[in-house]
Structures are given as structure tokens and as C-alpha cells.
Coordinates of C-alpha atoms and ligand atoms in Angstrom, one line a residue:
X113 CA -51.8 96.8 48.0
X114 CA -54.7 97.2 50.3
X115 CA -54.8 95.1 53.4
X116 CA -52.4 92.3 52.4
X117 CA -52.7 90.9 55.9
X118 CA -56.2 89.6 55.3
X119 CA -56.4 86.1 53.9
X120 CA -58.2 86.3 50.6
X121 CA -61.9 86.0 50.9
X122 CA -62.6 87.0 47.3
X123 CA -66.2 87.2 46.5
X124 CA -66.2 89.9 43.8
X125 CA -63.2 89.2 41.6
X126 CA -63.7 85.5 40.8
X127 CA -61.3 85.1 37.9
X128 CA -58.5 82.6 38.3
X129 CA -55.0 84.0 37.9
X130 CA -53.8 80.6 36.9
X131 CA -56.3 80.5 34.0
X132 CA -55.3 84.0 33.0
X133 CA -51.6 83.2 33.0
X134 CA -52.3 80.0 31.0
X135 CA -54.2 82.0 28.3
X136 CA -51.3 84.6 28.2
X137 CA -48.9 81.8 27.5
X138 CA -51.1 79.8 25.2
X139 CA -52.0 82.8 23.0
X140 CA -48.7 84.6 23.1
X141 CA -49.4 87.5 25.3
X142 CA -46.7 87.0 27.9
X143 CA -43.9 84.5 28.3
X144 CA -41.5 83.8 31.1
X145 CA -38.2 85.5 30.2
X146 CA -35.4 82.9 29.3
X147 CA -38.1 80.2 29.5
X148 CA -36.0 77.6 27.6
X149 CA -33.3 78.0 30.4
X150 CA -35.8 77.7 33.2
X151 CA -36.7 81.3 33.4
X152 CA -35.4 84.1 35.5
X153 CA -37.3 85.4 38.5
X154 CA -38.9 88.9 38.1
X155 CA -38.5 89.1 34.3
X156 CA -41.1 88.7 31.6
X157 CA -41.2 88.8 27.8
X158 CA -44.1 89.8 25.7
X159 CA -45.2 87.7 22.7
X160 CA -46.8 89.0 19.5
X161 CA -50.2 89.8 21.0
X162 CA -48.8 91.1 24.3
X163 CA -46.2 93.3 22.5
X164 CA -49.0 94.9 20.4
X165 CA -51.3 95.3 23.4
X166 CA -48.5 97.0 25.3
X167 CA -47.7 99.2 22.3
X168 CA -51.4 100.2 22.0
X169 CA -51.6 101.2 25.7
X170 CA -48.3 103.2 25.4
X171 CA -49.5 104.8 22.2
X172 CA -52.9 105.7 23.8
X173 CA -51.1 107.3 26.7
X174 CA -48.6 109.2 24.4
X175 CA -51.4 110.4 22.1
X176 CA -53.8 111.5 24.9
X177 CA -51.2 113.0 27.2
X178 CA -48.4 114.4 24.9
X179 CA -50.0 114.9 21.5
X180 CA -53.4 116.1 22.7
X181 CA -52.4 117.6 26.0
X182 CA -54.9 115.7 28.2
X183 CA -57.2 115.1 25.3
X184 CA -57.3 118.8 24.3
X185 CA -59.1 119.9 27.5
X186 CA -58.1 123.1 29.3
X187 CA -56.4 123.0 32.7
X188 CA -57.6 124.7 35.9
X189 CA -56.1 127.9 34.6
X190 CA -58.5 127.8 31.7
X191 CA -55.7 127.3 29.2
X192 CA -54.6 124.3 27.1
X193 CA -52.5 121.8 28.9
X194 CA -49.0 121.8 27.5
X195 CA -46.9 118.6 27.6
X196 CA -43.6 118.0 25.8
X197 CA -41.7 114.6 25.7
X198 CA -38.1 113.6 26.5
X199 CA -36.3 110.3 26.1
X200 CA -33.5 110.2 28.6
X201 CA -30.9 107.5 29.3
X202 CA -31.3 104.5 31.6
X203 CA -27.8 105.0 32.9
X204 CA -27.0 108.5 34.2
X205 CA -24.2 110.0 36.3
X206 CA -24.6 108.2 39.7
X207 CA -24.8 111.6 41.4
X208 CA -28.3 111.8 40.0
X209 CA -29.3 109.1 42.4
X210 CA -27.5 110.6 45.3
X211 CA -29.4 113.8 44.8
X212 CA -32.7 112.1 44.3
X213 CA -32.3 110.2 47.6
X214 CA -32.3 106.7 45.9
X215 CA -28.7 105.8 47.0
X216 CA -29.4 106.5 50.6
X217 CA -33.1 105.7 50.9
X218 CA -34.4 103.4 48.1
X219 CA -34.4 100.4 50.4
X220 CA -36.7 97.6 51.4
X221 CA -36.4 96.1 54.8
X222 CA -35.4 92.5 54.3
X223 CA -35.1 89.4 56.3
X224 CA -33.0 86.3 55.5
X225 CA -34.1 82.8 56.3
X226 CA -31.2 81.0 58.1
X227 CA -32.4 77.6 57.0
X228 CA -33.2 78.1 53.3
X229 CA -30.9 81.1 52.7
X230 CA -33.8 82.8 51.0
X231 CA -34.5 86.5 51.4
X232 CA -37.9 88.2 51.9
X233 CA -39.4 91.6 52.2
X234 CA -40.0 92.2 55.9
X235 CA -43.2 94.1 55.2
X236 CA -44.6 91.0 53.4
X237 CA -44.3 89.0 56.6
X238 CA -47.5 89.3 58.4
X239 CA -48.9 88.5 61.8
X240 CA -51.4 85.7 61.7
X241 CA -52.1 85.5 65.4
X242 CA -55.7 86.5 66.0
X243 CA -57.2 88.4 68.9
X244 CA -58.8 85.8 71.1
X245 CA -56.5 83.0 70.0
X246 CA -56.5 80.6 72.9
X247 CA -52.8 81.1 73.5
X248 CA -52.6 84.5 71.8
X249 CA -49.5 83.6 69.8
X250 CA -48.2 85.8 67.1
X251 CA -47.0 84.2 63.9
X252 CA -45.7 85.3 60.5
X253 CA -46.4 84.2 57.0
X254 CA -45.6 85.3 53.5
X255 CA -47.9 85.9 50.7
X256 CA -51.5 87.1 50.9
X257 CA -53.2 83.8 50.1
X258 CA -55.1 81.1 51.9
X259 CA -52.7 78.4 51.2
X260 CA -49.6 80.1 52.7
X261 CA -51.7 81.2 55.6
X262 CA -52.9 77.7 56.3
X263 CA -49.4 76.2 55.8
X264 CA -47.9 78.7 58.2
X265 CA -50.5 78.1 60.9
X266 CA -50.0 74.3 60.6
X267 CA -46.3 74.7 61.0
X268 CA -46.7 76.8 64.0
X269 CA -49.3 74.8 65.8
X270 CA -46.5 72.9 67.7
X271 CA -44.6 76.0 68.6
X272 CA -46.6 78.0 71.0
X273 CA -44.2 79.8 73.1
X274 CA -45.5 82.8 74.8
X275 CA -48.6 84.8 75.2
X276 CA -48.7 88.1 73.4
X277 CA -50.8 91.1 74.3
X278 CA -53.7 92.2 72.1
X279 CA -51.8 95.2 71.1
X280 CA -48.9 93.1 69.8
X281 CA -51.3 90.9 67.9
X282 CA -52.8 94.0 66.3
X283 CA -49.5 95.0 64.9
X284 CA -49.0 93.3 61.6
X285 CA -45.7 94.0 59.8
X286 CA -42.7 92.2 61.2
X287 CA -40.8 95.5 60.8
X288 CA -42.8 96.9 63.8
X289 CA -41.6 94.0 66.1
X290 CA -38.3 92.6 67.0
X291 CA -37.7 89.2 65.6
X292 CA -35.5 88.4 68.6
X293 CA -38.4 89.2 70.9
X294 CA -40.8 87.2 68.9
X295 CA -38.8 84.1 68.1
X296 CA -41.8 82.8 66.2
X297 CA -41.5 83.5 62.5
X298 CA -42.2 81.4 59.5
X299 CA -40.3 81.4 56.3
X300 CA -42.5 80.0 53.6
X301 CA -40.0 77.3 52.6
X302 CA -38.4 76.5 55.9
X303 CA -39.1 73.4 57.9
X304 CA -38.4 75.0 61.2
X305 CA -39.8 78.1 62.6
X306 CA -37.9 81.1 64.0
X307 CA -35.4 81.0 61.2
X308 CA -35.8 84.6 60.0
X309 CA -33.3 87.2 60.8
X310 CA -33.9 90.8 61.9
X311 CA -34.9 93.1 59.1
X312 CA -32.0 94.8 57.2
X313 CA -32.0 97.6 54.6
X314 CA -31.5 96.4 51.0
X315 CA -31.0 98.9 48.2
X316 CA -33.3 98.2 45.2
X317 CA -31.1 99.7 42.5
X318 CA -29.3 97.5 40.1
X319 CA -25.7 98.6 39.7
X320 CA -23.3 98.2 36.8
X321 CA -19.9 99.5 35.7
X322 CA -19.7 101.4 32.5
X323 CA -16.3 101.3 30.8
X324 CA -13.4 98.8 31.0
X325 CA -12.2 99.7 34.5
X326 CA -14.0 97.6 37.0
X327 CA -13.8 99.3 40.3
X328 CA -16.4 100.6 42.8
X329 CA -15.6 104.2 41.9
X330 CA -17.0 103.7 38.4
X331 CA -20.2 102.2 39.7
X332 CA -23.4 103.5 38.0
X333 CA -27.1 102.5 38.3
X334 CA -29.9 101.4 36.1
X335 CA -32.6 103.9 36.7
X336 CA -35.3 102.8 39.2
X337 CA -37.7 105.4 37.8
X338 CA -37.9 107.5 34.6
X339 CA -38.8 110.6 36.6
X340 CA -35.2 111.7 37.4
X341 CA -34.3 111.8 33.7
X342 CA -37.0 114.5 33.4
X343 CA -35.9 116.6 36.4
X344 CA -32.3 116.7 35.3
X345 CA -33.4 118.0 31.9
X346 CA -35.9 120.6 33.2
X347 CA -33.6 123.5 32.5
X348 CA -32.6 122.2 29.1
X349 CA -36.3 121.9 28.1
X350 CA -37.1 125.4 29.4
X351 CA -34.1 126.9 27.6
X352 CA -34.6 125.2 24.3
X353 CA -38.4 125.2 23.8
X354 CA -41.1 127.9 24.1
X355 CA -42.8 126.2 27.1
X356 CA -43.6 128.3 30.1
X357 CA -44.8 127.2 33.5
X358 CA -47.3 125.6 33.9
X359 CA -46.2 122.8 31.6
X360 CA -45.4 119.1 31.8
X361 CA -42.6 116.8 30.6
X362 CA -43.5 113.2 29.7
X363 CA -41.4 110.1 29.2
X364 CA -42.0 106.4 28.8
X365 CA -39.3 103.8 29.3
X366 CA -37.8 101.0 31.2
X367 CA -37.1 101.1 34.9
X368 CA -35.3 98.5 37.0
X369 CA -35.7 97.6 40.6
X370 CA -34.1 94.6 42.3
X371 CA -37.3 93.7 44.0
X372 CA -36.7 91.3 46.9
X373 CA -39.7 89.2 46.1
X374 CA -41.0 89.7 42.6
X375 CA -44.5 88.2 42.4
X376 CA -47.9 88.1 41.0
X377 CA -47.0 87.6 37.3
X378 CA -45.8 91.0 35.9
X379 CA -47.3 93.0 38.8
X380 CA -44.0 93.3 40.7
X381 CA -41.2 92.7 38.2
X382 CA -37.5 93.6 38.3
X383 CA -37.6 95.2 34.8
X384 CA -40.7 97.1 33.9
X385 CA -41.9 100.1 32.0
X386 CA -43.2 103.4 33.3
X387 CA -45.2 106.2 31.7
X388 CA -44.5 109.3 33.8
X389 CA -45.4 113.0 33.6
X390 CA -43.7 115.7 35.7
X391 CA -46.0 118.7 35.6
X392 CA -44.3 121.9 36.7
X393 CA -46.4 124.7 38.2
X394 CA -46.3 127.7 40.5
X395 CA -46.5 126.5 44.2
X396 CA -49.7 128.5 44.7
X397 CA -51.4 126.5 41.9
X398 CA -50.2 123.1 42.9
X399 CA -53.4 122.1 44.7
X400 CA -55.6 122.9 41.7
X401 CA -53.3 121.0 39.3
X402 CA -53.1 118.0 41.7
X403 CA -56.9 117.7 41.7
X404 CA -57.0 118.1 37.9
X405 CA -54.4 115.4 37.3
X406 CA -55.9 113.0 39.9
X407 CA -59.4 113.2 38.3
X408 CA -58.2 113.1 34.7
X409 CA -56.0 110.1 35.2
X410 CA -58.8 108.1 36.8
X411 CA -61.1 109.0 33.9
X412 CA -58.5 108.0 31.4
X413 CA -58.2 104.5 32.7
X414 CA -62.0 104.2 32.9
X415 CA -62.2 105.2 29.2
X416 CA -59.9 102.3 28.3
X417 CA -62.3 99.8 29.8
X418 CA -61.3 99.6 33.4
X419 CA -64.7 101.0 34.5
X420 CA -66.8 99.6 37.3
X421 CA -66.0 98.4 40.8
X422 CA -62.6 97.0 40.0
X423 CA -61.1 100.5 39.7
X424 CA -60.8 102.9 42.6
X425 CA -59.0 106.1 43.4
X426 CA -57.5 106.1 46.9
X427 CA -56.1 109.1 48.6
X428 CA -53.1 108.3 50.8
X429 CA -53.3 108.8 54.6
X430 CA -50.8 111.3 55.9
X431 CA -48.7 108.5 57.5
X432 CA -48.3 106.8 54.0
X433 CA -47.0 109.9 52.2
X434 CA -43.4 109.8 50.8
X435 CA -41.0 112.3 52.3
X436 CA -41.4 114.7 49.3
X437 CA -45.2 114.6 49.5
X438 CA -45.5 115.4 53.2
X439 CA -45.7 119.1 52.7
X440 CA -47.8 118.9 49.5
X441 CA -51.3 118.6 48.4
X442 CA -51.3 114.9 48.7
X443 CA -50.9 111.6 46.9
X444 CA -53.5 109.4 45.4
X445 CA -53.3 106.0 43.7
X446 CA -55.4 104.6 40.9
X447 CA -55.9 101.1 42.1
X448 CA -57.2 98.0 40.3
X449 CA -58.7 94.9 41.9
X450 CA -56.5 92.1 40.5
X451 CA -57.5 88.5 41.1
X452 CA -54.5 88.2 43.4
X453 CA -55.2 91.3 45.4
X454 CA -59.0 90.7 45.7
X455 CA -60.8 91.7 47.8
X456 CA -58.1 94.4 48.0
X457 CA -56.6 96.5 45.2
X458 CA -53.1 97.0 43.7
X459 CA -51.6 100.2 42.5
X460 CA -51.7 101.0 38.8
X461 CA -50.7 104.7 38.9
X462 CA -49.7 107.2 41.6
X463 CA -50.5 110.9 41.4
X464 CA -48.2 112.8 43.8
X465 CA -47.6 116.4 44.6
X466 CA -43.8 116.2 44.9
X467 CA -43.4 119.9 45.9
X468 CA -40.1 121.3 44.7
X469 CA -38.2 118.4 46.3
X470 CA -36.4 117.1 43.2
X471 CA -35.5 120.4 41.6
X472 CA -34.2 121.6 44.9
X473 CA -32.1 118.5 45.4
X474 CA -30.6 118.7 42.0
X475 CA -29.9 122.4 42.4
X476 CA -28.1 121.7 45.6
X477 CA -26.1 118.7 44.4
X478 CA -25.3 120.0 40.9
X479 CA -24.8 123.6 41.9
X480 CA -26.8 124.5 38.8
X481 CA -29.7 127.0 39.2
X482 CA -33.0 125.2 38.6
X483 CA -35.2 128.2 39.4
X484 CA -37.6 129.5 36.8
X485 CA -38.2 133.1 35.9
X486 CA -41.8 133.8 35.4
X487 CA -42.3 137.2 33.8
X488 CA -46.1 137.2 34.4
X489 CA -45.7 137.2 38.2
X490 CA -44.2 139.5 40.9
X491 CA -44.8 143.0 42.0
X492 CA -46.3 145.5 39.5
X493 CA -43.7 148.0 38.4
X494 CA -44.3 151.7 37.7
X495 CA -45.0 150.9 34.0
X496 CA -47.9 148.7 35.1
X497 CA -46.2 145.5 34.2
X498 CA -45.2 142.7 36.6
X499 CA -41.6 142.7 37.6
X500 CA -41.4 138.9 37.2
X501 CA -40.6 136.3 39.9
X502 CA -37.9 133.6 40.3
X503 CA -39.1 130.4 41.9
X504 CA -38.6 126.7 42.0
X505 CA -41.7 125.2 40.5
X506 CA -43.7 122.6 42.3
X507 CA -44.3 119.3 40.6
X508 CA -47.4 117.1 40.2
X509 CA -46.4 113.6 39.1
X510 CA -48.8 111.2 37.5
X511 CA -46.7 108.0 37.3
X512 CA -48.2 104.9 35.7
X513 CA -46.9 101.4 35.3
X514 CA -47.2 100.2 31.7
X515 CA -46.8 96.5 32.5
X516 CA -49.3 96.8 35.4
X517 CA -51.7 98.6 33.0
X518 CA -51.4 95.8 30.5
X519 CA -52.0 93.2 33.3
X520 CA -55.1 95.1 34.5
X521 CA -56.4 95.3 31.0
X522 CA -55.8 91.5 30.5
X523 CA -57.5 90.7 33.8
X524 CA -60.5 92.9 33.1
X525 CA -60.8 91.6 29.5
X526 CA -60.7 87.9 30.6
X527 CA -64.3 86.7 30.4
X528 CA -65.1 83.1 30.9
X529 CA -68.1 81.9 28.8
X530 CA -68.9 78.2 28.9
X531 CA -71.3 78.7 26.0
X532 CA -68.7 79.4 23.4
X533 CA -66.2 77.1 21.8
X534 CA -63.2 78.9 23.3
X535 CA -64.7 78.8 26.8
X536 CA -63.4 82.3 27.3
X537 CA -63.0 85.6 25.4
X538 CA -60.9 88.7 25.9
X539 CA -63.2 91.7 26.0
X540 CA -60.6 94.4 25.2
X541 CA -61.7 97.9 24.4
X542 CA -61.3 98.1 20.6
X543 CA -58.9 101.0 20.9
X544 CA -56.3 98.8 22.7
X545 CA -57.1 95.3 21.3
X546 CA -54.0 93.9 19.7
X547 CA -55.9 92.6 16.7
X548 CA -58.3 95.2 15.2
X549 CA -60.1 92.9 12.8
X550 CA -60.0 89.5 11.1
X551 CA -61.0 88.7 7.6
X552 CA -62.0 85.1 6.7
X553 CA -63.1 83.5 3.5
X554 CA -65.8 81.0 4.5
X555 CA -64.2 78.3 2.3
X556 CA -61.0 78.2 0.4
X557 CA -62.5 78.2 -3.1
X558 CA -65.0 79.9 -5.4
X559 CA -63.1 83.2 -5.5
X560 CA -63.7 83.8 -1.7
X561 CA -60.0 83.9 -0.7
X562 CA -59.3 86.5 -3.4
X563 CA -62.2 88.6 -2.3
X564 CA -61.2 88.3 1.3
X565 CA -57.6 89.3 0.5
X566 CA -59.0 92.4 -1.3
X567 CA -60.7 93.4 2.0
X568 CA -57.7 92.5 4.1
X569 CA -55.5 94.8 2.0
X570 CA -57.9 97.7 2.3
X571 CA -58.1 97.3 6.1
X572 CA -54.3 96.9 6.5
X573 CA -53.8 100.2 4.6
X574 CA -56.3 102.0 6.8
X575 CA -55.8 100.4 10.2
X576 CA -52.6 98.3 10.1
X577 CA -50.7 100.9 12.1
X578 CA -53.1 100.4 15.0
X579 CA -52.9 96.7 15.3
X580 CA -53.0 93.5 13.3
X581 CA -55.6 92.7 10.6
X582 CA -55.7 88.9 10.7
X583 CA -56.3 86.7 7.7
X584 CA -57.1 83.1 8.2
X585 CA -58.5 80.5 5.7
X586 CA -57.8 77.3 7.5
X587 CA -60.1 75.2 9.7
X588 CA -63.8 75.6 10.3
X589 CA -65.2 79.1 10.7
X590 CA -66.2 78.2 14.3
X591 CA -62.6 77.4 15.2
X592 CA -61.4 80.6 13.6
X593 CA -64.0 82.7 15.6
X594 CA -62.9 80.9 18.8
X595 CA -59.2 81.8 18.2
X596 CA -60.2 85.4 17.6
X597 CA -62.3 85.4 20.8
X598 CA -59.3 84.3 22.8
X599 CA -57.1 86.9 21.2
X600 CA -59.7 89.6 21.9
X601 CA -60.3 90.6 18.2
X602 CA -63.5 92.7 18.3
X603 CA -64.8 92.1 14.8
X604 CA -64.5 89.3 12.2
X605 CA -65.6 89.8 8.6
X606 CA -66.5 86.7 6.7
X607 CA -66.7 86.5 2.9
X608 CA -69.1 83.9 1.7
X609 CA -71.3 82.9 -1.3
X610 CA -73.5 85.9 -0.8
X611 CA -70.6 88.3 -1.0
X612 CA -70.0 87.2 -4.5
X613 CA -73.6 87.8 -5.4
X614 CA -74.7 90.9 -3.5
X615 CA -71.3 92.4 -2.2
X616 CA -72.2 92.0 1.5
X617 CA -70.1 90.4 4.2
X618 CA -70.9 88.9 7.6
X619 CA -69.8 90.9 10.6
X620 CA -69.4 88.9 13.8
X621 CA -69.3 90.8 17.0
X622 CA -66.9 89.3 19.6
X623 CA -68.9 90.3 22.7
X624 CA -72.5 89.5 21.6
X625 CA -71.5 86.8 19.0
X626 CA -74.2 88.4 16.9
X627 CA -73.8 88.2 13.1
X628 CA -75.1 90.8 10.7
X629 CA -74.5 91.7 7.0
X630 CA -73.1 94.9 5.7
X631 CA -71.8 95.9 2.2
X632 CA -68.1 95.1 1.9
X633 CA -67.3 98.7 0.9
X634 CA -68.8 99.9 4.2
X635 CA -66.4 97.8 6.3
X636 CA -63.7 100.5 6.7
X637 CA -66.2 103.1 7.8
X638 CA -67.9 100.6 10.2
X639 CA -64.5 99.7 11.7
X640 CA -63.4 103.3 12.0
X641 CA -66.5 104.1 13.9
X642 CA -66.1 101.2 16.3
X643 CA -62.4 102.1 16.9
X644 CA -63.5 105.6 17.8
X645 CA -61.5 107.2 14.9
Ligands
GAP911 N1 -41.6 108.3 39.9 C1 -42.5 107.8 40.9 C2 -42.5 106.3 41.0 O1 -41.7 105.7 40.4 P1 -43.7 104.3 42.0 O2 -45.1 104.3 42.7 O3 -42.6 103.7 42.7 O4 -43.5 105.8 41.7 C3 -44.9 104.2 39.7 O5 -43.9 103.7 40.6 C4 -45.6 103.0 39.0 O6 -44.6 102.1 38.4 C5 -46.4 102.2 40.0 O7 -47.7 102.8 40.1 C6 -46.5 100.9 39.2 O8 -47.6 100.9 38.3 C7 -45.2 100.8 38.5 N2 -44.2 99.9 39.2 C8 -43.5 100.2 40.3 N3 -42.7 99.2 40.7 C9 -43.0 98.2 39.8 C10 -42.6 96.8 39.7 N4 -41.6 96.3 40.5 N5 -43.1 96.1 38.7 C11 -44.0 96.6 37.8 N6 -44.5 97.9 37.9 C12 -44.0 98.7 38.9

């Protein structure tokens, strides 16, 4: 997240997260997991609309990335982009995670609160002392919002202990300062100050014990990323398919991280889904492929409706780069301005040049050769043909969060409108909207329900695999339109008295609320065009 230290001064993203969450619950997009038992922190269930929205986003990714190979465009080598899928296990041999560095290094620095016994991420504790403060105190608070900032300051007003230098005040994360030295920290729920311990490393992987013998030696992990399931199958894919470098392997699936402080609705969850591509190329070509993927992934999100100022591409500074990316072409994030990050942005997808780090690690740990033989490279032999070259491919990794993608699409679509009955409508791009169309008989008589059902059946046959075709004959037509506005259904087709006379139906457009008439037999073609088919 960009600049979490700054208290929110949102002027651009004015949507209320509370309102968005209320609509998600009211309309069945997202529910708290285990809600009837009081919930469980960091876990979320998707309701009927949310599950379909999530499927549509996953399908769009799968279609554009895997089936069409980046929508059929050529890569920087002028050839079609080749991507093949895998579907690997959530639980693998624990040696996978030793090789990948997750056992030793997938940690968050954490602090405990001695008073409340709660645990927080140290890098979420921020300095709230300001340069020029009368007494120059340094304080800490949790959460990037005005309320927790104000509460922390209030609590601390009576504890002004020592004057800090401007340099100390400039340093924000608590991890950069010793708590012992500071003495003044604020846990969000503690009554006292100075109750937080020194930061300590906490591994984010969930562990489990497969099989009946419950001892530490049998410990395995739930995968914290889908990526490693791709790396460990690199050789299998090369040996069993006709792919040749450059090519990519794609996978979608659940990942699990025991996040210390899950927060911001589904943004930071403990169970979430990723859509990852590991693209293997010759080291000399990595920069060109990195630029290609970075630009295409940004364009892809824009085409799904995240256009405008709420979406940015941010190249990482060198001091932010992960260990594997340090030697590479770089790392960039596609970031969205969520209501809870505004005026800053939160990561949606990272595009990283991972070099040959992962293949090299797995080669060393498994003692299995991961090198690739490329017959098109190497010195030219006497017969005029290349001798071929063995090398460890470099990897460009576009890694997207499906749940974060859904959340961004929901936040972007949420459009308050006091002039309509629902007070709000969800302006989803028709391609990902969970309901593709609704069919309404104006009244429940005079043959209208039968005619409407005829149209419903036609539309279900043609479009039902892409999303729901709603049929509703209850309540006033205004109420039915309002319900569809909140669900984000782009088009409603109403059968009325004129339909029975001249065969036309009313089309109501969600975004403009305009109504027009078209012949009923043209509805499938009309909808196909609007859905971009
Ligand atoms: N294989 C690389 C990797 O996993 P990451 O930046 O840690 O990189 C990739 O994760 C994406 O997964 C992020 O951009 C984000 O969209 C999503 N993600 C990561 N942690 C998440 C969490 N706790 N809850 C929801 N989504 C998460």
C-alpha cells in the first residue's frame, strides 16, 4: 500500500467502504465466513452474485491468458505467446517450501501487546509524531485511518517522555526503531501505552499434518502461493508437451497465509485465490518480456472496467525489490485506489522478473536438473546449424489476486445515485457482471409471463454459461429494475402489451436508465454485441 502512514485525506475516492460492504451482504456478493457462529477473522464466503462475479473474472483471465495466449497478440519475439495450464496440489512435500525460501524467510515482523495479548504486524505500527511537535514525541498507531490516529494521539497526550530528533521522527515503521528505546507505543485496544513488545519474526505459512501420525517430522504446509506448484512441474511440462522456451505456465487456485492482521474486507485475507503465470524465457530476453507483461497486464485490467485514475502501474524502487528480483529487470505493481487506501493505492497484481532464482533453488534442493536445452541457440557448427545451449530460463511472473480483483471491480462498480429507487447501482462491465440480463413480464397476465419465459429460455441457451438470466414477475416494474441495478445487471427486457401486438420488447439500460424498443427476435444479437461476443 502506498504511504500507509498518512492519515486518510481522501478527496478523490469518496465511496464509503461501509456502504459497499453493506451492499455486498444485502445482495449476496460476500458474507463473513462462519457468520452464524460469529465469523472467523480473515475468511470470507462468496454468495450467489459474488461467486458468479468471481468465476467471471477467473474465466476472463483464463480465456485471455491461457486460451488466447494474451488475446492472440504476438510477443516481443514477433511470435504468438504460448501459455499452458497446470493444476497443482495445495499441499506439497515440505521440501518445496524449504527450497523456495518460505520456511526460512516468509515472515512478518510482529509485536505482541502485553496488556491485551493481541498480536500486530510491526510494519503497520506507524510513527505519528510530527516534525515541529512541541515536545517532538514519537508515537505509534495501528491502521491507516483518521479514527485510530486520533485515538492514539489522545491516549498519548499524557505520556510525553522524551524529545526525539527530527531524524527519528522521520522514520516511520516501528521495525526501524527499538521499542525499548522508544517506550512509547500504542496498541489499538490497550488502555496503557508502551505495552508492545520488540518485533519478532512470525512465519505466515499454515501447517498441517497429513496422515495419522501426528508428529513434527510429518509437518506439511498449505501453499502460500500457487507459483511453486508451477516451478516444480517445469520439467514435467517441458518433457510432456511440445512447448519450447519462451512459454508460460498458468495456474489459478487457493493460497493460504496466516496474515497477522487480516483487514480491509477481503483485501488481506488468510485464504484467497491467485491467478499466476510463470513465463520462462532466455535470460537475454527477460527485459523485453518483462516490459511486455507489465504493459499487457495493466491494459487487461483497464479493459475490464478499472480504467481512469483509480488504477496505476507502479515500478518498485530498488530497495523494495524481493531478493529474487534484485538482479533482474524489476518489479511493478498494478495498484487500485480502494476506498480504504485512498488517497493511496493497494496492490492488485505484481509483475516480477524472478530471474532463475526458483528453478535454481529447486535444482539444488531436489538434485534434479532443471536446465533447458534450446536447440536454436549456441555456437554455429560446421554444418551451419546452432549447436544448442543448456541454460536455466529466467522467469517473468505476473501474479494477480482474484479476490482483490473482485473487490476492486466491486468498489469501481459501486455508483451512488440518489435519483434512482435503489439509491445505488453497480456499474460492472457487461463481460464480468454476474447477471447478464433480466426478463420481466410487465404484469402477470394476458400471456405476458409465457412470452417472457420464451425469451428467457432463448437467452439461457445462448448466454446462461456466462452468467445468470434473471426472470422475475413479482412486484412493480420499478422495484424489479431497482433490484437489478443493485446486482449490476446491464440490461432488462420487459414484455408488455405492445409485445403481444407488434413483437417488440422494452430494453432498459442500467447505466443511463434509458428505455427503447427492439424486436424480441433481435434480443440475442443485441445482447451478444453488448457482451462483446
Ligand atoms: N507468487 C508471487 C506472489 O505470491 P504476492 O505479491 O505475495 O506475490 C500476489 O501475491 C497477489 O496475491 C497480490 O498482488 C494480491 O493480489 C494477492 N494477495 C497476496 N496476499 C493476499 C492476501 N492476504 N489476501 C488477498 N490477496 C492477497
